[in-house]
Short mmCIF file of C-alpha atoms in Angstrom, two decimals:
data_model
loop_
_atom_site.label_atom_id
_atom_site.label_comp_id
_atom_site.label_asym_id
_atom_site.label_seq_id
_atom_site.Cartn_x
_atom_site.Cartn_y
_atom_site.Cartn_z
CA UNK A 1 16.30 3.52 -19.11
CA UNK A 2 20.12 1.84 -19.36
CA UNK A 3 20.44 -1.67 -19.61
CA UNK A 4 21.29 -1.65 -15.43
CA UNK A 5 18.02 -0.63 -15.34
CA UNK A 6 15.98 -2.98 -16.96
CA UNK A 7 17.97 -5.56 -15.60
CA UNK A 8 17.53 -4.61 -11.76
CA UNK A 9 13.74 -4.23 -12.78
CA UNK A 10 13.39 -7.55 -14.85
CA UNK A 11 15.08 -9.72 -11.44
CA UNK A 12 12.55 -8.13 -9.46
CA UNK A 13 9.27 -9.23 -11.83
CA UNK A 14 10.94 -12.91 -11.85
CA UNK A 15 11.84 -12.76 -8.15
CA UNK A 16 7.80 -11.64 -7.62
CA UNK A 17 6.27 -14.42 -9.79
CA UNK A 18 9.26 -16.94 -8.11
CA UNK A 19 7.62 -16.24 -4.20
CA UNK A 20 4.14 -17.28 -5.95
CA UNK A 21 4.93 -20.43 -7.40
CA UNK A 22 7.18 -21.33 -3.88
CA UNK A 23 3.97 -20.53 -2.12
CA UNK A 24 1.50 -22.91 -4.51
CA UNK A 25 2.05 -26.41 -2.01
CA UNK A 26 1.21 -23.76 0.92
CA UNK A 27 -2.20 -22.71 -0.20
CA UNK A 28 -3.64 -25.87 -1.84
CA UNK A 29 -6.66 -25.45 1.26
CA UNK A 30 -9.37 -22.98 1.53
CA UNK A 31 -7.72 -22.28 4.39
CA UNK A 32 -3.96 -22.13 3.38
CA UNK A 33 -5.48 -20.03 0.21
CA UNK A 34 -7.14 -17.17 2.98
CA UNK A 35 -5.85 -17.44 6.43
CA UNK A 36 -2.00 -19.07 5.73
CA UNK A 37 -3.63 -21.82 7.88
CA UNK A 38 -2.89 -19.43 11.22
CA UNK A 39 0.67 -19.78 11.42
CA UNK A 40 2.49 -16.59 10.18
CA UNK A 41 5.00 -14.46 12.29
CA UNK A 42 3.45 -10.79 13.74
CA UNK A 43 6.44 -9.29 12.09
CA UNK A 44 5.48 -10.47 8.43
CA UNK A 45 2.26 -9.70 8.95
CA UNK A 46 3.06 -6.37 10.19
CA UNK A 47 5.06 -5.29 7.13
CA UNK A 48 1.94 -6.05 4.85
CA UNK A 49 -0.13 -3.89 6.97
CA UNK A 50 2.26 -1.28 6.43
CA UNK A 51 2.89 -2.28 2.76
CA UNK A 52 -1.03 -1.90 1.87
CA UNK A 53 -0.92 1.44 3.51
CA UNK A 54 2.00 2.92 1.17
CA UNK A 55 0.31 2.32 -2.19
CA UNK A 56 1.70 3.91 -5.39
CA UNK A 57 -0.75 7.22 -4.29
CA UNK A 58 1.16 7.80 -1.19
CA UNK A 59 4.57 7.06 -2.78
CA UNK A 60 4.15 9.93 -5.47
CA UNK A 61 1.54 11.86 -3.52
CA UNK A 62 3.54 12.48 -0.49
CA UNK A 63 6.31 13.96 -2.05
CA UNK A 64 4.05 15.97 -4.14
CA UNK A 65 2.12 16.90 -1.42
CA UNK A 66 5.29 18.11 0.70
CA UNK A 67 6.93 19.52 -2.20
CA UNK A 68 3.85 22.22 -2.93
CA UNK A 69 2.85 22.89 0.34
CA UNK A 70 3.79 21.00 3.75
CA UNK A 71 3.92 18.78 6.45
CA UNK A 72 0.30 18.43 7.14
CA UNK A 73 0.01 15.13 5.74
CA UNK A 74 2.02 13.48 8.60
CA UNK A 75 -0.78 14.56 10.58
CA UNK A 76 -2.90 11.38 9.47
CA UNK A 77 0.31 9.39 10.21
CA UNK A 78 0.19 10.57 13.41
CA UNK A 79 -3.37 9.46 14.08
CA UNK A 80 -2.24 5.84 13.26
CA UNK A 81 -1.24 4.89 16.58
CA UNK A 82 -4.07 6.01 17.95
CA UNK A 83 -6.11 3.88 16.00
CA UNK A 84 -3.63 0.80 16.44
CA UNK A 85 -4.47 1.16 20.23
CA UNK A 86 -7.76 0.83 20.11
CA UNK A 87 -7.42 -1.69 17.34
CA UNK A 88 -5.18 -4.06 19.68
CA UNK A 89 -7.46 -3.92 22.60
CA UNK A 90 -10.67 -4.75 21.01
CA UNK A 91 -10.75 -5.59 17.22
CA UNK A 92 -8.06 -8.11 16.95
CA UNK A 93 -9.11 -10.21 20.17
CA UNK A 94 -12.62 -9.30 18.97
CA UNK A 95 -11.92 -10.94 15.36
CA UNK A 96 -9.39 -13.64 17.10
CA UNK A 97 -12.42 -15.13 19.47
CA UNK A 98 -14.33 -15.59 16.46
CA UNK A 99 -12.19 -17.17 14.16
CA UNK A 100 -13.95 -15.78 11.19
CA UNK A 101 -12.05 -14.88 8.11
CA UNK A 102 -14.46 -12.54 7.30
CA UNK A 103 -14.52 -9.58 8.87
CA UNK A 104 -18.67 -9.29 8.30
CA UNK A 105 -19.47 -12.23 9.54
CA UNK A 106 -19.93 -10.92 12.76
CA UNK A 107 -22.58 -7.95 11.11
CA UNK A 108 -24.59 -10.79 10.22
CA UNK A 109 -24.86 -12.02 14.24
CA UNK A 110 -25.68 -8.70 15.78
CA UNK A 111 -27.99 -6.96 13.32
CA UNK A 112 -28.88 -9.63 10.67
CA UNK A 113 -28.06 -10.84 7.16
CA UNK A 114 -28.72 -7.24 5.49
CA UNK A 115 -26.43 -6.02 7.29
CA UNK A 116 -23.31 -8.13 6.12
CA UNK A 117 -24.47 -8.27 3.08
CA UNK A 118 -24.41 -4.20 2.82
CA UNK A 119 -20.95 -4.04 4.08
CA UNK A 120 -19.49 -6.84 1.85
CA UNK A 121 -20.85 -5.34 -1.15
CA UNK A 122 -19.53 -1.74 -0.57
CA UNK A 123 -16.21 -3.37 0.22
CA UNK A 124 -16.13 -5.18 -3.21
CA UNK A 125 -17.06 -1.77 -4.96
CA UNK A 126 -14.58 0.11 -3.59
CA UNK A 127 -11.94 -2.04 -3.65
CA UNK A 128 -12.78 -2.46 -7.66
CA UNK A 129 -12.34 1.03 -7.90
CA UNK A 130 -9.37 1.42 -5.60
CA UNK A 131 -7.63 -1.56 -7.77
CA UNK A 132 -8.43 0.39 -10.88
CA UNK A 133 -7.27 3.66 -9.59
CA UNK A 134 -3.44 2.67 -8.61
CA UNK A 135 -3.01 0.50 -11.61
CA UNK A 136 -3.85 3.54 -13.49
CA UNK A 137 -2.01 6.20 -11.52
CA UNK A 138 1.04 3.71 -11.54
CA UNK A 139 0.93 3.36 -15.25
CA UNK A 140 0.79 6.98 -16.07
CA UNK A 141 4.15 7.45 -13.26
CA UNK A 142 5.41 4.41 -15.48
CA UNK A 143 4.88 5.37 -18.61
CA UNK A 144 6.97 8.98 -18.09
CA UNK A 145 9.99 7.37 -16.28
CA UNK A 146 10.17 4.18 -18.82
CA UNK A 147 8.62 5.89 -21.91
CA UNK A 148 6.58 2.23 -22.33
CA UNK A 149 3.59 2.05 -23.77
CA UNK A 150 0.38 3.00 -20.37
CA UNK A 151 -1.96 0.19 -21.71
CA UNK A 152 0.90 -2.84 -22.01
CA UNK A 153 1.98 -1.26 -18.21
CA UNK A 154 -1.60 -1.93 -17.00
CA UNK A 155 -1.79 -5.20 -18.58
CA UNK A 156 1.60 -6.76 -17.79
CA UNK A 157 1.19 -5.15 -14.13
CA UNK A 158 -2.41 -7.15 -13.79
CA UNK A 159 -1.36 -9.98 -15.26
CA UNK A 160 1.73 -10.38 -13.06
CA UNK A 161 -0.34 -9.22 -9.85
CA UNK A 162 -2.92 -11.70 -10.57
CA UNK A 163 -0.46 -14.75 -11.35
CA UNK A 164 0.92 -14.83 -8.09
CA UNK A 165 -2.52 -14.39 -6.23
CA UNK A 166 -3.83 -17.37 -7.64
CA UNK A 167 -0.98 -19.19 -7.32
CA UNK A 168 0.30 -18.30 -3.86
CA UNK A 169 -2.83 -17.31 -2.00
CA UNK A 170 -3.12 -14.68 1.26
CA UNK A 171 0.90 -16.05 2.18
CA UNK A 172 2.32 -15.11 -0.88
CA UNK A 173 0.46 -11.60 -0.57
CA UNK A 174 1.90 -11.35 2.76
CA UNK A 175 5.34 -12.55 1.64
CA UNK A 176 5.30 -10.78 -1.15
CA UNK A 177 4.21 -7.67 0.86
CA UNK A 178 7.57 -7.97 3.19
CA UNK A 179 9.53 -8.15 0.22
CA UNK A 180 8.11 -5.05 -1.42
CA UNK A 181 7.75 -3.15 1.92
CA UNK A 182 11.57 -3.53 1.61
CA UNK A 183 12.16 -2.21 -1.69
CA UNK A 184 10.00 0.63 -0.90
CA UNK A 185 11.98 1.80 2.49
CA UNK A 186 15.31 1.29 0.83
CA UNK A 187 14.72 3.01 -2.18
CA UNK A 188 13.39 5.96 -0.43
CA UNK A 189 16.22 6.07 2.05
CA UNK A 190 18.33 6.37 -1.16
CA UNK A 191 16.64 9.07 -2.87
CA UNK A 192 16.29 10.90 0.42
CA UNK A 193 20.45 10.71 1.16
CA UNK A 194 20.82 11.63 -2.51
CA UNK A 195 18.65 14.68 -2.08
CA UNK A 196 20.75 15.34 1.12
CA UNK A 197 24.11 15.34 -0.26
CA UNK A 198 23.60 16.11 -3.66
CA UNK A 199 23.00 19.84 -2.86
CA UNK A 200 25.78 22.18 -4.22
CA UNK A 201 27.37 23.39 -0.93
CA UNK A 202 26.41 20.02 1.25
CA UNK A 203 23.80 18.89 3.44
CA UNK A 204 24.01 21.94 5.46
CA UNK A 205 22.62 24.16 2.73
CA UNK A 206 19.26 22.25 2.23
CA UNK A 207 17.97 23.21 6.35
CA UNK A 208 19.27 26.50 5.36
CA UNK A 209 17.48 26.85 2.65
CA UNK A 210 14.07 25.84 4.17
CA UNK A 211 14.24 27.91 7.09
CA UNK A 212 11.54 29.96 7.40
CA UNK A 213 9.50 28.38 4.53
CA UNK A 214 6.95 27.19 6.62
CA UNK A 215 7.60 23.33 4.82
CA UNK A 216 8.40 21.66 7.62
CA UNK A 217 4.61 22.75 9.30
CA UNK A 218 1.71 20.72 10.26
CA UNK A 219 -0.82 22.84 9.64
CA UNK A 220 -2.59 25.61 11.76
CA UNK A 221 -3.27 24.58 15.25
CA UNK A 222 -6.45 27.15 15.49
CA UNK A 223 -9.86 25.45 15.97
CA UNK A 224 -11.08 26.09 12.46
CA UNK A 225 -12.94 22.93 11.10
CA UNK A 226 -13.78 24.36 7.69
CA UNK A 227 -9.88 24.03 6.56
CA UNK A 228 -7.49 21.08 6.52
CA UNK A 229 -5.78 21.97 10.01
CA UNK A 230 -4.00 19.38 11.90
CA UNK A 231 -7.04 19.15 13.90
CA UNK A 232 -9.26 18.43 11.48
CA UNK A 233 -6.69 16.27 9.58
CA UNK A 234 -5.98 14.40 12.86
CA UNK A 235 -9.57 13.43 13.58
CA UNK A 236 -10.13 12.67 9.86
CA UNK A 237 -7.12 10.11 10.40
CA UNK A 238 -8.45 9.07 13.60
CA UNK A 239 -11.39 7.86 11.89
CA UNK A 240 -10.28 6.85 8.85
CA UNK A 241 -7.84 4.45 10.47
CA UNK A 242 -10.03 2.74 12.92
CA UNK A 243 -11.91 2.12 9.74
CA UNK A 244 -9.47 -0.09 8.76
CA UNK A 245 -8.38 -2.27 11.55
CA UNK A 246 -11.75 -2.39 12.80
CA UNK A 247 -14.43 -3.42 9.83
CA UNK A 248 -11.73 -3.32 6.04
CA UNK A 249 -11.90 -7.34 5.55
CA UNK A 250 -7.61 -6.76 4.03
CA UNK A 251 -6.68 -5.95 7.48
CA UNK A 252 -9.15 -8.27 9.46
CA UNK A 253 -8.48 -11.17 7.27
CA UNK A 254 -4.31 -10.21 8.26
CA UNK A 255 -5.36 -10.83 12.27
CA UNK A 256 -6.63 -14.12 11.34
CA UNK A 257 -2.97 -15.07 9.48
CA UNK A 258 -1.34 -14.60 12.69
CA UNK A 259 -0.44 -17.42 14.78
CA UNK A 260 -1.81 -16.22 17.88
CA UNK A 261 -3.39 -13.21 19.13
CA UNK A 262 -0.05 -11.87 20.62
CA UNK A 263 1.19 -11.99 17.24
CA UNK A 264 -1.73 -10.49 15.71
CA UNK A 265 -1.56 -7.69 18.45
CA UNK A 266 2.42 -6.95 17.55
CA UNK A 267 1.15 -6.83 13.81
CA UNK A 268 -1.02 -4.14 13.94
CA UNK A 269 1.79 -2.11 16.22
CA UNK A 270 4.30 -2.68 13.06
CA UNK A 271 2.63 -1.87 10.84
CA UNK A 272 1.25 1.50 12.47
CA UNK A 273 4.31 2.59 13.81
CA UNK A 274 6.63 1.74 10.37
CA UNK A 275 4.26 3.97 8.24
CA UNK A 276 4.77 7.04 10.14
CA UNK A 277 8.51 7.44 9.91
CA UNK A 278 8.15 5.75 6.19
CA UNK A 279 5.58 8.69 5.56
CA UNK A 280 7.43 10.86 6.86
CA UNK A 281 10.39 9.91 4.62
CA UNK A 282 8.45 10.33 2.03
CA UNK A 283 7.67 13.59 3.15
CA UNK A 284 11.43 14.56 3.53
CA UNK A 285 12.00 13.28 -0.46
CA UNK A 286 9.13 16.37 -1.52
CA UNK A 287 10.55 18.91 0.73
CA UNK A 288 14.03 18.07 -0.30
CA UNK A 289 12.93 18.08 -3.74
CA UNK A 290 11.79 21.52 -3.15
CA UNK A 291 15.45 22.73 -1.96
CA UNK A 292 17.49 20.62 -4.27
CA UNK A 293 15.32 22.46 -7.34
CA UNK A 294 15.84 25.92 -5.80
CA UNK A 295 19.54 25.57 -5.66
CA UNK A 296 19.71 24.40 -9.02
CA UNK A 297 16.64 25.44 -10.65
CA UNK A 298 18.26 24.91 -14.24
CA UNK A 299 17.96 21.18 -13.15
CA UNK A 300 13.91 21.49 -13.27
CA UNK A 301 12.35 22.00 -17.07
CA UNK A 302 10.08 25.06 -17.39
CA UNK A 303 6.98 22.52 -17.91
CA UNK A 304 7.35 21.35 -14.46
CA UNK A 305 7.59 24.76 -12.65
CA UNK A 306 3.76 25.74 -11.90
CA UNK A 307 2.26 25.29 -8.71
CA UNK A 308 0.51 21.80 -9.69
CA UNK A 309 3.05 20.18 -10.99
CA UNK A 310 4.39 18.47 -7.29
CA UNK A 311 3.31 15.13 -8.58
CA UNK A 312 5.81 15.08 -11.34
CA UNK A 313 8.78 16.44 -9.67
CA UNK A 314 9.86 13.11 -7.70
CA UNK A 315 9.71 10.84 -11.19
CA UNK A 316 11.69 13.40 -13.03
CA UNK A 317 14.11 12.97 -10.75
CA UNK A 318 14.20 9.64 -10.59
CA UNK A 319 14.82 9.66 -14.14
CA UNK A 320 16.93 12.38 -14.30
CA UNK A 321 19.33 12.20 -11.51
CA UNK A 322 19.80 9.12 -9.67
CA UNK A 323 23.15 6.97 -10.73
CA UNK A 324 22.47 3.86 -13.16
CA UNK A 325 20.86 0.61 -11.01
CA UNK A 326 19.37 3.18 -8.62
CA UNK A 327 16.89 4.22 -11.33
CA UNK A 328 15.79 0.62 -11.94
CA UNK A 329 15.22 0.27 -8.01
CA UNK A 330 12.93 2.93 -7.56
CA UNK A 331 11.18 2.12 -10.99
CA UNK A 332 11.07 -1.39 -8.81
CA UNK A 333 9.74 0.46 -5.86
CA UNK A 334 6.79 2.10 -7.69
CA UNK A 335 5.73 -1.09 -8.57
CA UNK A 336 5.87 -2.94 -5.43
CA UNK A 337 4.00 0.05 -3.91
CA UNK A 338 1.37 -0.54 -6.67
CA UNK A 339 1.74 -4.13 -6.43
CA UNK A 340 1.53 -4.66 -2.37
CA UNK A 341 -1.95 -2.98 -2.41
CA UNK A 342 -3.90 -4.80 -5.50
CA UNK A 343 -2.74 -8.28 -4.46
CA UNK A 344 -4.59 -7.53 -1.19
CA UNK A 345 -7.68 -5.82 -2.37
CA UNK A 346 -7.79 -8.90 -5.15
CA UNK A 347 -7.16 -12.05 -1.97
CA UNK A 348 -9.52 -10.38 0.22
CA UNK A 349 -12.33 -9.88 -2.79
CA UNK A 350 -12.20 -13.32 -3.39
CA UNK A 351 -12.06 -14.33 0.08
CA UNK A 352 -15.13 -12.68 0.94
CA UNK A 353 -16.99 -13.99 -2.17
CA UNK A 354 -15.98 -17.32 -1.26
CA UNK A 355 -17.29 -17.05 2.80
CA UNK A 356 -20.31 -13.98 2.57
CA UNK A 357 -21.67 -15.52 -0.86
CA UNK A 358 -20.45 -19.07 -2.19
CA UNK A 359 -20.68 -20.59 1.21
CA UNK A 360 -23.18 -18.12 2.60
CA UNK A 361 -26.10 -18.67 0.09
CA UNK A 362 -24.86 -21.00 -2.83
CA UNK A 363 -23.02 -24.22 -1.25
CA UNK A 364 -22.77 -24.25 2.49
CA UNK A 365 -21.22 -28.06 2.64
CA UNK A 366 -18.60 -27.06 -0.04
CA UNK A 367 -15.84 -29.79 -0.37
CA UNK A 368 -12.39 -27.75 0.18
CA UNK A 369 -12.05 -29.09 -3.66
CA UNK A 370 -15.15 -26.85 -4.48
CA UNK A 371 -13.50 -24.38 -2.57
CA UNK A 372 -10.03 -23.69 -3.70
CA UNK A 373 -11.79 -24.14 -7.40
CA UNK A 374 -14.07 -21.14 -6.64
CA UNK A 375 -11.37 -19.39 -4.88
CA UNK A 376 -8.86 -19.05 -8.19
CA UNK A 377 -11.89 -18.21 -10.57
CA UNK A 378 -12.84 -15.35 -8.60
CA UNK A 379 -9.03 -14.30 -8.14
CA UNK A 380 -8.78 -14.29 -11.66
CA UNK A 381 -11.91 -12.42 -12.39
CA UNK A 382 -10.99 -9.91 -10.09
CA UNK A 383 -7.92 -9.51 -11.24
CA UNK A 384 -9.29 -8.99 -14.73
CA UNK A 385 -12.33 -6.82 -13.21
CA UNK A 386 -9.07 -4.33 -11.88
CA UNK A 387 -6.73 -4.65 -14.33
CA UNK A 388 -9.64 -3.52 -17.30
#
């Protein structure tokens, strides 16, 4: 990495830990600390919706994905809006008449304790695991395009995650989210435009080169269910999705940030309907990948040429052929894909330790004090818990 580089990455760890401290006065409450105290825009809240769906996975998977085979991914894009539908008519006014932050609170009133209890536990497992798995899939993406050490990665990206959790609360997630969400659309629509017009005979050679390839398809159409078709992808999305808005405490706990249920409605319609063109970008970046290397396949080292090796073809050429400062930004980008999804999994943990167990079973008449104190001791925990 130049100096640029390091540089463009540095002002975006300061500018990250900056939003948390500028977000401390603002969560000082249990309530400021988890729900922004009701009051944030639908569009802010939208853009960590969609930030939390593009982790680090889909930013190198995508491409990858695209890249070795197809399209068919975009098919569970496409399910989103689907899913937002039904999410806008019934979870967030559901969730909004309630005025629960958690989103299992309402388990506990129509089948009983054991039920809540089930879900919030399964929640906190898998986001553990989730947390663990994109601060180690980051790393590894890290370590080849920096050449830093995985382990001081994982712990500097934990340690940074956590800081502004703790200090900022759910609104410097969400801010924080926007911000990143940013980084992440930009430096794709860079790479993409790069791809574009850094082919050997112009843009007009890349289409050429992909017609007929099949790379541009969503799958088989047939009514085959044993075989990722874009029916079966579709209804895997379908469900998958309305998973999300409708029981995943990051994206329940989001409805209950919003100032009003009209702006928790136009959230979950942002954030929906920006991940499907942004996956589909994403998309683009693998298949022009694909023609960019087969123009110039001298470009691509001999390691990287088997079948299974789609993964790795988008951070070589980050590395390898984007100008000086653009390098740095998508280095930047990885992270804030990384970054946008463990803040949330690590507020919404805590959250629901603090309202399904501390004030649940341990302390129901907790002082907000007694509150906020458990609040950053299980932020930090958790963030230790993902980060190890």
């Amino acid at each position: 990495m130049s100096k640029i580089d390091i540089l463009v990455l540095l002002f975006y760890i300061l500018g990250v830990t900056a939003f948390g401290v500028f977000f401390y006065r603002k969560s000082s409450s249990a309530e400021g600390f988890t729900a922004a105290n009701r009051r944030l825009p639908g569009w802010a809240v939208g853009l960590s919706i969609f930030g939390t769906y593009l982790s680090s996975i889909s930013f190198l998977a995508l491409p990858g994905k695209s890249y070795s085979a197809n399209w068919n991914a975009l098919v569970f894009s496409i399910s989103l809006p689907l899913a937002a539908w039904v999410a806008v008519k019934w979870f967030a006014p559901l969730y909004r008449s309630t005025q629960d932050i958690s989103a299992y609170a309402y388990l506990e009133r129509r089948f009983g304790v054991w039920a809540r209890l089930y879900a919030m536990t399964f929640y906190l497992l898998t986001q553990l695991a989730r947390m663990g798995t994109i601060m180690f899939l980051v790393a590894l993406a890290l370590e080849r395009l920096t050449g830093w050490d995985i382990q001081t990665i994982i712990v500097v990206s934990g340690v940074l995650v956590t800081f502004y959790t703790v200090v900022g609360g759910i609104e410097a997630v969400i801010w924080t989210d926007v911000v990143q969400a940013l980084i992440l659309t930009v430096g794709a629509v860079v790479c993409a435009l790069l791809l574009l017009f850094g082919m050997p005979e112009g843009p007009g050679q890349m289409f050429a080169a992909l017609d007929n390839t099949g790379k541009f398809s969503l799958g088989s159409f047939q009514l085959i269910f044993t075989e990722p078709t874009f029916w079966v992808v579709f209804l895997y999305g379908t469900v998958i999705n309305l998973q999300n808005f409708g029981v995943d405490q990051s994206y329940v706990q989001r409805y209950q940030t919003a100032r009003s249920l009209k702006e928790a409605r136009r959230s979950i319609w942002i954030g929906a309907l920006t991940y499907v063109p942004v996956s589909a970008l994403f998309l683009f970046i693998g298949t022009g990948l694909f023609a960019y290397y087969g123009a110039q396949p001298e470009l691509l080292p001999e390691a990287l040429r088997a079948a299974d090796m789609g993964d790795r073809i988008f951070p070589h050429f980050i590395v390898t052929e984007l100008p000086v400062g653009i390098t740095g930004l998508m280095i930047a980008a990885l992270a804030a894909a990384a970054m946008s999804s463990i803040d949330t999994s690590i507020n919404s943990s805590a959250t629901i330790l603090l309202t399904d167990v501390y004030r649940r079973f341990v302390k129901r008449e907790a002082t907000d004090a007694q509150q906020m104190r458990f609040l950053r001791i299980a932020t930090v925990i958790l963030g230790l818990l993902g980060t190890s």
